[in-house]
Amino acid sequence: MEKASTSIRSRSRRPAADLAAALLDAAAVEFAAHGFEGASTRRIAERAGAHQPQINYHFASKEQLWRATVDRLFALLVVPDVAAAPDPASAFAAGVERFLQVSASHPALNRIVNQEATAPSSRLDWLVATHLRPLHRLVAAAWADVRASGAGADLPADEVWELVTTYGALRFANAPMLALLEIPSGTEPADAAEHARRVLSVLGLAPAPGSRPGRR
Amino acid sequence: MEKASTSIRSRSRRPAADLAAALLDAAAVEFAAHGFEGASTRRIAERAGAHQPQINYHFASKEQLWRATVDRLFALLVVPDVAAAPDPASAFAAGVERFLQVSASHPALNRIVNQEATAPSSRLDWLVATHLRPLHRLVAAAWADVRASGAGADLPADEVWELVTTYGALRFANAPMLALLEIPSGTEPADAAEHARRVLSVLGLAPAPGSRPGRR
DNA sequence: GTCTATACCGAGATAGAC
DNA sequence: GTCTATCTCGGTATAGAC
Protein backbone atom coordinates (compact mmCIF):
# COMPACT_ATOMS: atom_id res chain seq x y z
CA MET A 1 0.00 0.00 0.00
CA GLU A 2 2.43 2.65 1.17
CA LYS A 3 6.06 2.79 2.06
CA ALA A 4 6.90 2.74 5.74
CA SER A 5 9.15 5.76 5.46
CA THR A 6 10.90 7.05 2.37
CA SER A 7 12.90 3.85 2.03
CA ILE A 8 14.72 1.43 4.27
CA ARG A 9 16.70 3.06 7.01
CA SER A 10 20.35 3.51 6.11
CA ARG A 11 22.53 1.42 8.40
CA SER A 12 22.48 0.06 11.92
CA ARG A 13 20.67 3.19 12.91
CA ARG A 14 18.12 1.89 15.32
CA PRO A 15 18.28 0.27 18.75
CA ALA A 16 17.55 -3.43 18.37
CA ALA A 17 14.53 -3.27 20.69
CA ASP A 18 12.99 -0.54 18.56
CA LEU A 19 13.34 -2.62 15.44
CA ALA A 20 11.76 -5.63 17.12
CA ALA A 21 8.85 -3.49 18.20
CA ALA A 22 8.48 -2.02 14.73
CA LEU A 23 8.49 -5.49 13.23
CA LEU A 24 5.78 -6.60 15.66
CA ASP A 25 3.65 -3.58 14.84
CA ALA A 26 4.00 -4.26 11.14
CA ALA A 27 3.35 -7.96 11.61
CA ALA A 28 0.10 -7.25 13.45
CA VAL A 29 -1.19 -5.21 10.53
CA GLU A 30 -0.16 -7.69 7.86
CA PHE A 31 -1.28 -10.83 9.68
CA ALA A 32 -4.60 -9.15 10.46
CA ALA A 33 -5.17 -8.14 6.85
CA HIS A 34 -3.99 -11.28 5.05
CA GLY A 35 -3.94 -14.09 7.59
CA PHE A 36 -0.86 -16.08 8.54
CA GLU A 37 -0.50 -17.84 5.22
CA GLY A 38 -1.40 -14.82 3.13
CA ALA A 39 0.96 -12.44 4.91
CA SER A 40 4.53 -12.19 3.64
CA THR A 41 7.61 -11.51 5.72
CA ARG A 42 8.91 -9.35 2.90
CA ARG A 43 5.99 -6.94 3.23
CA ILE A 44 6.18 -7.00 7.02
CA ALA A 45 9.83 -6.04 6.89
CA GLU A 46 9.16 -3.36 4.29
CA ARG A 47 6.39 -1.87 6.42
CA ALA A 48 8.77 -1.75 9.38
CA GLY A 49 11.48 -0.13 7.30
CA ALA A 50 13.71 -3.17 7.56
CA HIS A 51 15.11 -5.91 5.37
CA GLN A 52 13.40 -9.27 5.15
CA PRO A 53 16.25 -11.34 6.67
CA GLN A 54 16.04 -9.20 9.81
CA ILE A 55 12.91 -11.10 10.69
CA ASN A 56 14.74 -14.39 10.82
CA TYR A 57 17.42 -12.80 12.91
CA HIS A 58 15.18 -11.25 15.57
CA PHE A 59 12.61 -14.04 15.45
CA ALA A 60 13.40 -17.59 14.58
CA SER A 61 10.73 -18.01 11.93
CA LYS A 62 7.52 -16.59 10.52
CA GLU A 63 5.55 -18.65 13.02
CA GLN A 64 7.56 -17.35 15.96
CA LEU A 65 6.97 -13.83 14.75
CA TRP A 66 3.26 -14.58 14.63
CA ARG A 67 3.24 -15.89 18.19
CA ALA A 68 5.14 -12.89 19.48
CA THR A 69 2.66 -10.64 17.70
CA VAL A 70 -0.30 -12.41 19.29
CA ASP A 71 1.32 -12.33 22.75
CA ARG A 72 1.82 -8.61 22.42
CA LEU A 73 -1.78 -7.98 21.46
CA PHE A 74 -3.27 -10.10 24.22
CA ALA A 75 -1.05 -8.39 26.76
CA LEU A 76 -3.11 -5.26 26.13
CA LEU A 77 -6.11 -6.95 27.70
CA VAL A 78 -4.66 -7.42 31.15
CA VAL A 79 -6.19 -4.82 33.38
CA PRO A 80 -3.85 -2.98 35.73
CA ASP A 81 -6.38 -2.47 38.52
CA VAL A 82 -7.71 -5.85 39.57
CA ALA A 83 -10.91 -6.03 41.56
CA ALA A 84 -11.26 -2.29 42.05
CA ALA A 85 -14.99 -2.49 41.39
CA PRO A 86 -17.65 -2.28 44.09
CA ASP A 87 -19.67 -5.26 42.83
CA PRO A 88 -19.45 -8.16 40.34
CA ALA A 89 -21.72 -6.45 37.82
CA SER A 90 -19.66 -3.29 37.50
CA ALA A 91 -16.45 -5.32 37.48
CA PHE A 92 -17.83 -7.34 34.58
CA ALA A 93 -18.99 -4.25 32.77
CA ALA A 94 -15.58 -2.66 33.19
CA GLY A 95 -13.95 -5.77 31.73
CA VAL A 96 -16.22 -5.71 28.70
CA GLU A 97 -15.55 -2.04 28.13
CA ARG A 98 -11.82 -2.63 28.43
CA PHE A 99 -12.02 -5.41 25.85
CA LEU A 100 -13.97 -3.26 23.43
CA GLN A 101 -11.66 -0.29 23.89
CA VAL A 102 -8.69 -2.47 22.98
CA SER A 103 -10.66 -3.99 20.12
CA ALA A 104 -11.33 -0.52 18.76
CA SER A 105 -7.80 0.80 19.12
CA HIS A 106 -6.10 -2.45 18.04
CA PRO A 107 -8.40 -4.15 15.52
CA ALA A 108 -5.62 -6.58 14.63
CA LEU A 109 -6.36 -8.57 17.80
CA ASN A 110 -9.78 -9.85 16.79
CA ARG A 111 -8.86 -9.98 13.12
CA ILE A 112 -6.07 -12.43 13.80
CA VAL A 113 -8.22 -14.53 16.12
CA ASN A 114 -11.02 -14.73 13.57
CA GLN A 115 -8.62 -15.55 10.77
CA GLU A 116 -7.44 -18.57 12.72
CA ALA A 117 -10.82 -19.56 14.13
CA THR A 118 -12.22 -21.01 10.92
CA ALA A 119 -9.86 -23.93 10.40
CA PRO A 120 -7.97 -26.35 12.64
CA SER A 121 -4.23 -25.73 12.79
CA SER A 122 -1.34 -25.90 15.18
CA ARG A 123 -1.59 -22.13 15.50
CA LEU A 124 -5.21 -22.36 16.60
CA ASP A 125 -4.33 -25.02 19.16
CA TRP A 126 -1.65 -22.76 20.59
CA LEU A 127 -3.88 -19.69 20.51
CA VAL A 128 -6.66 -21.41 22.44
CA ALA A 129 -4.40 -23.11 24.96
CA THR A 130 -2.26 -20.05 25.62
CA HIS A 131 -4.69 -17.16 25.50
CA LEU A 132 -8.31 -17.96 24.77
CA ARG A 133 -8.99 -20.71 27.23
CA PRO A 134 -7.65 -18.79 30.26
CA LEU A 135 -9.69 -15.77 29.20
CA HIS A 136 -12.77 -17.87 28.66
CA ARG A 137 -12.41 -19.38 32.14
CA LEU A 138 -12.02 -15.95 33.64
CA VAL A 139 -15.13 -14.66 31.92
CA ALA A 140 -17.17 -17.69 32.94
CA ALA A 141 -16.20 -17.26 36.58
CA ALA A 142 -16.88 -13.53 36.50
CA TRP A 143 -20.29 -14.07 34.94
CA ALA A 144 -21.15 -16.62 37.60
CA ASP A 145 -20.40 -13.96 40.20
CA VAL A 146 -22.61 -11.50 38.37
CA ARG A 147 -25.51 -13.93 38.30
CA ALA A 148 -24.98 -14.93 41.93
CA SER A 149 -25.24 -11.27 42.88
CA GLY A 150 -28.65 -11.16 41.23
CA ALA A 151 -27.57 -9.05 38.27
CA GLY A 152 -27.40 -9.70 34.55
CA ALA A 153 -29.73 -11.34 32.07
CA ASP A 154 -30.64 -15.01 32.32
CA LEU A 155 -27.97 -16.18 29.87
CA PRO A 156 -25.40 -18.96 30.19
CA ALA A 157 -21.78 -17.83 30.33
CA ASP A 158 -20.99 -19.25 26.89
CA GLU A 159 -23.70 -17.10 25.31
CA VAL A 160 -22.24 -14.07 27.01
CA TRP A 161 -18.78 -14.94 25.71
CA GLU A 162 -20.13 -15.31 22.20
CA LEU A 163 -22.11 -12.07 22.31
CA VAL A 164 -19.15 -10.05 23.52
CA THR A 165 -16.60 -11.56 21.14
CA THR A 166 -18.85 -11.46 18.07
CA TYR A 167 -21.38 -8.66 18.31
CA GLY A 168 -19.02 -6.69 20.52
CA ALA A 169 -15.75 -7.02 18.67
CA LEU A 170 -16.58 -7.55 15.00
CA ARG A 171 -17.77 -3.99 14.55
CA PHE A 172 -14.11 -2.98 14.81
CA ALA A 173 -12.51 -6.03 13.22
CA ASN A 174 -14.72 -5.77 10.13
CA ALA A 175 -14.55 -2.00 9.83
CA PRO A 176 -13.47 -2.03 6.16
CA MET A 177 -16.59 -3.98 5.18
CA LEU A 178 -18.91 -1.94 7.37
CA ALA A 179 -17.52 1.25 5.87
CA LEU A 180 -18.47 0.06 2.38
CA LEU A 181 -21.95 -0.72 3.69
CA GLU A 182 -22.07 2.78 5.12
CA ILE A 183 -22.62 1.47 8.60
CA PRO A 184 -20.90 3.99 10.88
CA SER A 185 -18.34 2.38 13.17
CA GLY A 186 -16.07 4.94 14.76
CA THR A 187 -13.01 3.75 16.63
CA GLU A 188 -12.60 6.63 19.05
CA PRO A 189 -12.81 5.81 22.77
CA ALA A 190 -16.23 7.46 22.92
CA ASP A 191 -17.49 5.27 20.08
CA ALA A 192 -16.18 2.15 21.78
CA ALA A 193 -17.83 3.21 25.03
CA GLU A 194 -21.15 3.72 23.30
CA HIS A 195 -20.91 0.32 21.65
CA ALA A 196 -20.02 -1.23 25.01
CA ARG A 197 -23.21 0.28 26.40
CA ARG A 198 -25.22 -1.47 23.69
CA VAL A 199 -23.53 -4.81 24.30
CA LEU A 200 -24.00 -4.52 28.06
CA SER A 201 -27.64 -3.70 27.53
CA VAL A 202 -28.13 -7.03 25.75
CA LEU A 203 -26.44 -8.70 28.72
CA GLY A 204 -28.90 -7.08 31.10
CA LEU A 205 -26.24 -4.82 32.59
CA ALA A 206 -27.78 -1.57 31.48
CA PRO A 207 -25.97 1.72 32.23
CA ALA A 208 -24.29 0.67 35.47
CA PRO A 209 -21.74 3.45 35.99
CA GLY A 210 -22.90 3.87 39.58
CA SER A 211 -24.80 0.77 40.53
CA ARG A 212 -28.45 -0.41 40.17
CA PRO A 213 -27.58 -3.55 38.24
CA GLY A 214 -30.10 -6.43 38.00
CA ARG A 215 -32.50 -5.34 35.33
CA ARG A 216 -34.22 -7.79 32.99
CA MET B 1 -5.33 -33.13 4.81
CA GLU B 2 -6.89 -35.98 2.94
CA LYS B 3 -7.11 -37.10 -0.62
CA ALA B 4 -10.33 -36.43 -2.44
CA SER B 5 -10.63 -39.99 -3.65
CA THR B 6 -7.88 -42.54 -4.03
CA SER B 7 -6.10 -40.42 -6.58
CA ILE B 8 -6.93 -38.25 -9.52
CA ARG B 9 -9.57 -39.66 -11.79
CA SER B 10 -8.13 -41.51 -14.74
CA ARG B 11 -9.10 -39.76 -17.95
CA SER B 12 -11.90 -37.56 -19.21
CA ARG B 13 -14.22 -39.56 -17.07
CA ARG B 14 -16.50 -36.91 -15.76
CA PRO B 15 -19.08 -34.60 -17.34
CA ALA B 16 -17.66 -31.10 -17.49
CA ALA B 17 -20.46 -29.65 -15.38
CA ASP B 18 -19.73 -32.16 -12.62
CA LEU B 19 -16.10 -31.21 -12.56
CA ALA B 20 -16.93 -27.52 -12.39
CA ALA B 21 -19.26 -28.18 -9.46
CA ALA B 22 -16.63 -30.29 -7.71
CA LEU B 23 -14.08 -27.53 -8.16
CA LEU B 24 -16.50 -24.99 -6.69
CA ASP B 25 -17.18 -27.21 -3.69
CA ALA B 26 -13.49 -27.66 -3.10
CA ALA B 27 -12.80 -23.97 -3.59
CA ALA B 28 -15.38 -23.04 -0.96
CA VAL B 29 -13.64 -25.21 1.63
CA GLU B 30 -10.15 -24.01 0.82
CA PHE B 31 -10.98 -20.32 0.50
CA ALA B 32 -12.94 -20.50 3.76
CA ALA B 33 -10.09 -22.17 5.61
CA HIS B 34 -7.14 -20.19 4.27
CA GLY B 35 -8.50 -17.00 2.74
CA PHE B 36 -8.09 -16.00 -0.88
CA GLU B 37 -4.36 -15.39 -0.69
CA GLY B 38 -3.63 -18.37 1.53
CA ALA B 39 -5.59 -20.87 -0.54
CA SER B 40 -3.80 -22.63 -3.37
CA THR B 41 -5.30 -23.74 -6.64
CA ARG B 42 -3.19 -26.90 -6.41
CA ARG B 43 -4.93 -27.98 -3.23
CA ILE B 44 -8.33 -27.00 -4.56
CA ALA B 45 -7.79 -29.14 -7.64
CA GLU B 46 -6.46 -31.99 -5.55
CA ARG B 47 -9.48 -31.86 -3.26
CA ALA B 48 -11.76 -32.00 -6.31
CA GLY B 49 -9.84 -34.93 -7.75
CA ALA B 50 -8.63 -32.87 -10.68
CA HIS B 51 -5.42 -31.46 -12.04
CA GLN B 52 -4.41 -27.91 -11.25
CA PRO B 53 -4.52 -26.58 -14.85
CA GLN B 54 -8.17 -27.60 -15.04
CA ILE B 55 -8.95 -24.60 -12.90
CA ASN B 56 -7.59 -22.21 -15.47
CA TYR B 57 -9.51 -24.00 -18.15
CA HIS B 58 -12.92 -23.96 -16.48
CA PHE B 59 -12.40 -20.60 -14.80
CA ALA B 60 -10.22 -17.88 -16.19
CA SER B 61 -8.19 -17.31 -13.04
CA LYS B 62 -8.03 -17.88 -9.31
CA GLU B 63 -10.01 -14.69 -8.79
CA GLN B 64 -12.76 -15.78 -11.18
CA LEU B 65 -12.96 -19.09 -9.35
CA TRP B 66 -13.34 -17.18 -6.11
CA ARG B 67 -16.17 -15.06 -7.50
CA ALA B 68 -17.99 -18.09 -8.85
CA THR B 69 -17.63 -19.74 -5.46
CA VAL B 70 -19.09 -16.73 -3.69
CA ASP B 71 -21.96 -16.45 -6.19
CA ARG B 72 -22.82 -20.08 -5.60
CA LEU B 73 -22.88 -19.68 -1.82
CA PHE B 74 -25.00 -16.54 -1.84
CA ALA B 75 -27.47 -18.18 -4.19
CA LEU B 76 -28.36 -20.48 -1.29
CA LEU B 77 -29.84 -17.52 0.57
CA VAL B 78 -32.55 -16.69 -1.93
CA VAL B 79 -35.79 -17.97 -0.51
CA PRO B 80 -38.11 -19.80 -2.90
CA ASP B 81 -41.33 -18.71 -1.25
CA VAL B 82 -41.41 -14.92 -1.21
CA ALA B 83 -43.85 -13.16 1.07
CA ALA B 84 -45.62 -16.29 2.22
CA ALA B 85 -45.72 -15.02 5.78
CA PRO B 86 -48.82 -13.61 7.47
CA ASP B 87 -47.06 -10.55 8.93
CA PRO B 88 -43.74 -8.65 8.72
CA ALA B 89 -42.45 -10.07 12.00
CA SER B 90 -42.82 -13.71 11.03
CA ALA B 91 -41.46 -12.98 7.57
CA PHE B 92 -38.40 -11.42 9.16
CA ALA B 93 -38.02 -14.29 11.58
CA ALA B 94 -38.25 -16.77 8.72
CA GLY B 95 -35.52 -14.90 6.86
CA VAL B 96 -33.23 -14.96 9.88
CA GLU B 97 -33.81 -18.66 10.38
CA ARG B 98 -33.12 -19.31 6.70
CA PHE B 99 -29.85 -17.39 6.94
CA LEU B 100 -28.76 -19.31 10.01
CA GLN B 101 -29.72 -22.65 8.51
CA VAL B 102 -27.53 -21.92 5.50
CA SER B 103 -24.79 -20.62 7.78
CA ALA B 104 -24.87 -23.88 9.69
CA SER B 105 -24.92 -26.18 6.67
CA HIS B 106 -22.48 -24.10 4.61
CA PRO B 107 -20.06 -22.43 7.02
CA ALA B 108 -17.87 -21.40 4.10
CA LEU B 109 -20.24 -18.54 3.33
CA ASN B 110 -19.57 -16.48 6.43
CA ARG B 111 -15.98 -17.61 6.65
CA ILE B 112 -15.20 -16.18 3.25
CA VAL B 113 -17.05 -12.95 3.99
CA ASN B 114 -15.22 -12.47 7.27
CA GLN B 115 -11.87 -13.28 5.69
CA GLU B 116 -12.40 -10.44 3.24
CA ALA B 117 -14.05 -8.04 5.67
CA THR B 118 -10.88 -7.08 7.53
CA ALA B 119 -8.94 -5.36 4.76
CA PRO B 120 -9.79 -3.24 1.74
CA SER B 121 -9.41 -5.03 -1.57
CA SER B 122 -10.96 -5.23 -4.98
CA ARG B 123 -12.58 -8.48 -3.88
CA LEU B 124 -14.25 -6.76 -0.95
CA ASP B 125 -15.51 -3.98 -3.22
CA TRP B 126 -17.05 -6.57 -5.51
CA LEU B 127 -18.47 -8.61 -2.64
CA VAL B 128 -20.22 -5.62 -1.11
CA ALA B 129 -21.50 -4.20 -4.37
CA THR B 130 -22.72 -7.51 -5.74
CA HIS B 131 -24.07 -9.34 -2.73
CA LEU B 132 -23.86 -7.58 0.62
CA ARG B 133 -25.34 -4.22 -0.21
CA PRO B 134 -28.50 -5.62 -1.84
CA LEU B 135 -28.97 -7.95 1.11
CA HIS B 136 -28.38 -5.13 3.56
CA ARG B 137 -30.98 -2.98 1.82
CA LEU B 138 -33.45 -5.85 1.89
CA VAL B 139 -32.93 -6.40 5.60
CA ALA B 140 -33.26 -2.70 6.38
CA ALA B 141 -36.56 -2.49 4.52
CA ALA B 142 -37.88 -5.65 6.13
CA TRP B 143 -36.95 -4.41 9.59
CA ALA B 144 -38.71 -1.11 8.92
CA ASP B 145 -41.85 -3.11 8.15
CA VAL B 146 -41.45 -5.06 11.36
CA ARG B 147 -41.15 -1.90 13.41
CA ALA B 148 -44.05 -0.25 11.60
CA SER B 149 -46.20 -3.22 12.50
CA GLY B 150 -45.43 -2.59 16.16
CA ALA B 151 -43.19 -5.64 16.56
CA GLY B 152 -39.51 -6.06 17.34
CA ALA B 153 -37.16 -4.43 19.81
CA ASP B 154 -36.33 -0.74 19.63
CA LEU B 155 -33.14 -1.22 17.61
CA PRO B 156 -31.97 0.51 14.43
CA ALA B 157 -31.74 -1.70 11.35
CA ASP B 158 -27.94 -1.57 11.29
CA GLU B 159 -27.77 -3.01 14.80
CA VAL B 160 -30.07 -5.81 13.75
CA TRP B 161 -27.87 -6.53 10.73
CA GLU B 162 -24.80 -6.64 12.92
CA LEU B 163 -26.40 -8.87 15.54
CA VAL B 164 -27.59 -11.39 12.98
CA THR B 165 -24.37 -11.52 10.96
CA THR B 166 -22.03 -11.63 13.96
CA TYR B 167 -23.73 -13.23 16.94
CA GLY B 168 -25.95 -15.24 14.63
CA ALA B 169 -23.47 -16.53 12.10
CA LEU B 170 -20.11 -16.72 13.82
CA ARG B 171 -21.13 -19.65 15.95
CA PHE B 172 -20.96 -21.74 12.79
CA ALA B 173 -18.14 -19.93 10.99
CA ASN B 174 -15.84 -20.22 14.01
CA ALA B 175 -16.79 -23.76 14.92
CA PRO B 176 -13.19 -25.06 15.02
CA MET B 177 -12.26 -22.49 17.66
CA LEU B 178 -15.44 -22.99 19.67
CA ALA B 179 -14.86 -26.73 19.67
CA LEU B 180 -11.44 -26.23 21.26
CA LEU B 181 -13.08 -24.01 23.87
CA GLU B 182 -15.62 -26.78 24.47
CA ILE B 183 -18.48 -24.49 23.59
CA PRO B 184 -21.08 -26.75 22.00
CA SER B 185 -22.13 -25.59 18.55
CA GLY B 186 -24.01 -28.26 16.64
CA THR B 187 -24.69 -27.73 12.97
CA GLU B 188 -27.80 -29.85 12.59
CA PRO B 189 -30.99 -28.06 11.49
CA ALA B 190 -32.37 -28.37 15.00
CA ASP B 191 -29.27 -26.70 16.45
CA ALA B 192 -29.52 -23.88 13.94
CA ALA B 193 -33.20 -23.45 14.75
CA GLU B 194 -32.46 -23.22 18.45
CA HIS B 195 -29.75 -20.67 17.84
CA ALA B 196 -32.13 -18.69 15.63
CA ARG B 197 -34.56 -18.61 18.53
CA ARG B 198 -31.88 -17.05 20.73
CA VAL B 199 -30.97 -14.45 18.12
CA LEU B 200 -34.61 -13.58 17.52
CA SER B 201 -35.14 -13.23 21.23
CA VAL B 202 -32.48 -10.52 21.34
CA LEU B 203 -34.30 -8.80 18.48
CA GLY B 204 -37.54 -8.82 20.44
CA LEU B 205 -39.14 -11.38 18.14
CA ALA B 206 -39.53 -14.09 20.72
CA PRO B 207 -41.01 -17.47 19.68
CA ALA B 208 -43.34 -16.22 16.94
CA PRO B 209 -44.22 -19.43 15.12
CA GLY B 210 -47.91 -18.53 15.13
CA SER B 211 -48.18 -14.83 15.80
CA ARG B 212 -48.20 -12.62 18.95
CA PRO B 213 -45.18 -10.59 17.87
CA GLY B 214 -44.45 -7.19 19.54
CA ARG B 215 -42.85 -8.11 22.81
CA ARG B 216 -40.26 -6.04 24.61
C1' DG C 1 -11.49 -31.45 -22.55
C1' DT C 2 -7.89 -33.41 -20.34
C1' DC C 3 -3.30 -34.37 -19.63
C1' DT C 4 2.19 -33.47 -18.97
C1' DA C 5 5.66 -30.31 -18.82
C1' DT C 6 7.22 -26.09 -17.74
C1' DA C 7 7.65 -20.98 -17.48
C1' DC C 8 7.78 -17.44 -14.24
C1' DC C 9 7.38 -15.38 -9.99
C1' DG C 10 7.40 -14.64 -5.09
C1' DA C 11 7.64 -17.06 -0.81
C1' DG C 12 10.71 -18.17 3.64
C1' DA C 13 15.14 -19.08 5.09
C1' DT C 14 20.35 -19.11 5.15
C1' DA C 15 25.47 -17.82 4.18
C1' DG C 16 28.82 -14.88 4.70
C1' DA C 17 30.89 -10.14 3.92
C1' DC C 18 30.87 -5.99 6.51
C1' DG D 1 23.45 -6.45 14.01
C1' DT D 2 22.82 -5.41 9.43
C1' DC D 3 23.45 -5.96 4.76
C1' DT D 4 23.61 -8.45 -0.16
C1' DA D 5 23.25 -12.54 -2.53
C1' DT D 6 21.27 -16.74 -3.07
C1' DC D 7 19.07 -21.37 -2.16
C1' DT D 8 14.95 -24.03 -2.37
C1' DC D 9 10.29 -24.52 -2.59
C1' DG D 10 5.56 -23.79 -3.87
C1' DG D 11 2.51 -20.56 -6.10
C1' DT D 12 -0.41 -19.34 -10.65
C1' DA D 13 -0.65 -19.62 -15.28
C1' DT D 14 0.39 -21.27 -20.06
C1' DA D 15 1.93 -24.36 -24.12
C1' DG D 16 1.12 -28.03 -26.63
C1' DA D 17 0.57 -33.22 -27.17
C1' DC D 18 -3.24 -36.35 -27.02
Short mmCIF file of C-alpha atoms (C1' of nucleotides) in Angstrom, two decimals, chain B residues 41-42 52 62, chain D residues 11-14:
data_model
loop_
_atom_site.label_atom_id
_atom_site.label_comp_id
_atom_site.label_asym_id
_atom_site.label_seq_id
_atom_site.Cartn_x
_atom_site.Cartn_y
_atom_site.Cartn_z
CA THR B 41 -5.30 -23.74 -6.64
CA ARG B 42 -3.19 -26.90 -6.41
CA GLN B 52 -4.41 -27.91 -11.25
CA LYS B 62 -8.03 -17.88 -9.31
"C1'" DG D 11 2.51 -20.56 -6.10
"C1'" DT D 12 -0.41 -19.34 -10.65
"C1'" DA D 13 -0.65 -19.62 -15.28
"C1'" DT D 14 0.39 -21.27 -20.06
#
